[in-house]
C-alpha angles and dihedrals in degrees: 000000000000133000139165121318116295092195112128115236092242143004134061133091096265126117104243090184091066110062117191122205119216139156132234117194088342095308116123113234138165134226136163136259106272095035124121118222089254095052091047091052092049091048089053091054095251105156102170114055101162150343129260119256103245108021099026092228115168112264133190135193110299105175141016104232145024094323093069109128100175112043097070108144142161110256130195120185092180097280098083135298121291114203124215098021117162109239089209092062098037112100112221115248135179112278095008113162120206130182133185115245129241101003127137129222093345142337093253094049113031114175091205088068085089086082089065091057089054096042092131086074093056109055124153112304094012091138090061091055105034109047099063103092128093087354142300091259091065089068102027098091094054096044093049090054091051096043127092133051097245145355126258116231112243093210120093113280110250094191117117115234131187138178124228127193117199137177120198140162093228132021112197113197109205131025100220122117094287094045095048090048091053091046092052091051092051093045092052089051089057097251124145105250132195117188117195120193121180094205122081091248135030124245107077111204091355087068091074111003112089091187109051118199122260113294095026123107119249121269092256089063091069096070091046092050093050092049092051093048090051089056092058111087089200094063129083120186116196122185127192086039120127117195099226105181146009119211141173124301096026095298118148131171126220127197110209127193131187147127091291092058133261130317135198114210126199107198127190107197131184090214137354131224114199112206092160096140126214133288120233112235129222124239126237117245137123117301091358089159098066117127109263094041106110142159111276094232090053092051089051092047095050090053098044101035102033104020093240127140109211090203145002095232113028128185125191124225104186142149101193141057096247088060089055091049091053091051092049091050089049091053091049089052090062101263116132111243107188103180146000120214115196124172090205114100095219120026121179109305095218092053094047091047091051090050092050091051089057091053096253114152111237123214109177123174087026126142117228112226119171145329123229131211142083116229090007135016112265106174144358132221125209141160116245124226091262093053101260123134119233138178126208124195116232143145096211136034122202106202130183126181096176131273134292116205113240101242105152093116091043091055091046088055089058096264118159119225131211130195117249110203091198091061095029084225141094119267134186117285108171139325131207092215130065095270122138123193119207139174123007091347087067090057104261095135100107126249134306136213126245123304113223138137118260118256092257134091109314090214089072098050112091123214098170114033097189099052099030096244112166135192086257091059091054091048091051093049092052091048090053092052101261093125095130104101092228091051092045091052092056096039095051099023089230111161095010130123124026093340094062089191097299095136101012112044098070093056092042091053092048091050093051090048092051094044094049098037093240133132111257089239090060091050089057128190137285119260114274110221129177138291100059090193128024110274124202112245088226091064092051091047093045111178091342095113135100109005089353095056090092105359111215117222117237127223116249087244096043095127092051091052090049091054090053090058099260120177104217125213133171114265116174092333095312128109100233134169108263092185139329126250133024099281108072101195095040092046093051093047091049092050092049090051090048091059094044094048108028126350140303131204115219127183105223096169095126092063108115117258121189125172117213115191137172142077090285095047097103094046091046094052092046086059094045098046129062087217113063113235101178090093093061117111119225109277095032131103137199137198108245139180130216123213132189124230090279092057091251116145110248102168146346137200145128123298116202126193109222098177135346093282101023126082134176111215115203121203138176116275093245094053101039095108095037094052091047091055091044093053091047091051091053090046094052099039105036106014100036094124095052126090101253139135126196113195124176109215102168096126094043095063129054117206121209115186122200112190134174142069091297097041096101094056093046095051091043089058093063106111108253096018116145119249103277093195095054132064096038097280092178125160113299093029131129133204136170133214148132130264121229091265091057097259109148117218146174119220123203127182098218124144130202093162102055093248132098103286137187122196110202113198116193138154108294095238091058095052099091094055094045092047090052090049093048092048090051093048095044100043095090089051093053098260113163138157123274128198135220094267092057091048090052090055091047093050091047090054088052092045098238111156123221114222109238093023102051092028133051134201092285102045110117132190093266091055088060093052100258094129094119091053091048091050092048097054112108098181132057122271137175109286096014096122092048092053088058092063115108092233091054092049096046114130089217095066122114103272130187114257139162123247134198126198143164112281089236092059117104099235116152136165110278095034113132129239103229136190115261124232139063097291128091115305117251125190114240094181138299144264111261101184131010140164147131113279110225088197098051099028095227141091115271135173150150128243146168107247129176108256088355098157092065095042101070110144093024122128111233131189119238122201128193132156092344094311126115130204137169124234133180121232110233142159113294097240109080100167128055096340090184093059096229094139093053090061090055 
């Protein structure tokens, strides 16, 4: 596996004076500052870096960048292991630990290699044919243990993640010559420019190629370009940043990596320039997956950029001029290139002459056959132009089958591709979004020779290195009718996983075209979906983990509630007091009694508050609500229900008219955001030409409710409070004013508890001080805090339903008993037509009713109303809310019961978890049905 150092005596952009120690599979090795993990392994003579997914064949480094399918390892820099890291993109650091994935007991001797020797049993699609008898579950346990490309670490992730949001005029993807040229042009025009480069340093091919191809600037231009870009304040250059996805409306995502952790960028760009380059493609010949067989451009890059010889005796198997250029540069770097094998009859004369001058044996018009070796390639067979068979000894093969433009992001942006026969690859055609493709990504990489399998066994010619897909697998899939490229991808797994077709799709498409007699353009391409490169879930989540996974909003008076001994629970995304004290049941009962006998203070700040203003506000809300509100006078409020287009109840609340053209819409806490979006959708889509504004203000206003027989006197004692006995402040009224300290407020007389109740709305930042003042004033009168659980008991005693708890997704307005209101509406409203349907008006629907039962009966929410008798049980509905009323001393509840409105007084059976009980159907209001206590 390892041999003497393959580091060249000179050359490369590494810092040889700064050695870095690291380990690979427990073995201590040494690289240099500036190395990647892949270049350091190659320099140490490591040929085998991993095993393939299905057959566990030994695999070595194939490429030098993001297209690497083999060198996927687990890396630990001291802050926890990261599975599935590409060694080619992992900068070497002191103390880095790397391990090969999925090998047992060791990389050099993997017992699972036995699968390779029985590969005839595992062709494409074998899993669809094999795991049927006796059942899938007989094999599932073993396959799940074998599946996956790595193992997640169960320990907490120590990596730091952050999110970044950026707007720019131009996003340039790629900092090679073409990308930097585009960035300079945009910067000089005064545009805000963001340049994202996935490599650790800018420059692209200029970083290592002293002789750029025709049309590219010289190497010296790179330093000048970077200096000029640095002088522009409107340019930001980010390296180690992979643009992962392109979405609608100019939104792109970038995954950034570095010493400070990982970042996830959301970029909104006016236009995009793709300078993403092109990916060199492998050739098809026997055993083309052996360690030591690499892409020619990668072999060149390792020598020129990192000072690493990938072999002692290198041969080239190429079908394009850029492959020849790479081999010549390799020879000039001091690596022995013994032969070039090119199936083309006439390669470029200047290139072949230069190769001959360097003593490289030329074999043009030759046919590649097969490579030989085990843990490293040792020789290569080919057929010469005159038909003879020859073998050449080597320990590395630099192959090049041409270049495929990197157009994943272009396709994600809606770009259309066309097949270019000269390149034997797909190139950009047109795009409906402002996306420009430049450089090699646009297809300016020269031509390429034919793509065809070698005349040897197709079972030994690899198309997908990661998933062990061979030419034979593609042939089988086509024979079985999977000749659609999307079907072939899923049947064979070619181009799936981390590779995403970077080094496999071009050959797979060419094979399907040849096997079906179609033009490659007619075969088409697979769908490019984000992300382009694997992205850690931690980067996408950012700091949204632990307590930040779903941050709960806190009440403005949270600290005061905590000091009163509140037990907080999550209600609709808010941390709210559920009850006070250590004993839940005793605390709730005490709080209910406090409201019924004296006064309770409840923090209702999470209730939705939406202001609707404009000349059309009253007409708009009449359309939105089942209950018309246009008849309200300023200073009055009304309970109102919202329906969707099917007449189903989606929310309820109180709507108050502040002025002639200004309304305050109240919603439940759970639906505050949803209703705001819903109103805005109606405003924009159906009322866009009317003068109307919808403004959610839930977080801006705190709401403190004081309820109970002594509530009026307590609220009246607040300095600056209006006279509550004057001006007709009856229930469902609203007034505004200012306290003595200047705090402005709105006061509404709205009751959810059945007692006299005053809702004091004030700016959220003033809530803590006003709560403290109210508590101080009300303490002698018995005022104390109450939690959500006590309020739920109070509302149940009063019979008030909660939308989403006492309703389901089919409950309409008639089921809740609003038939008289529906019949009285003279104008249209949302859901009106649906409520006219016979099925919606049926008396047999599940309708909301009240129930009473003995306190000893086991009646809980979710229990079913069932038919009585000896026959099979049938559900007639279910209990939605139930509990023991501390005020009434009996069991009460609400439920949806078939034909419930006509069954008042009937005894009904309730069934739950094998237990039966009997309840009586009654009116929904259990406490003070006449409403005398609300009026105080």
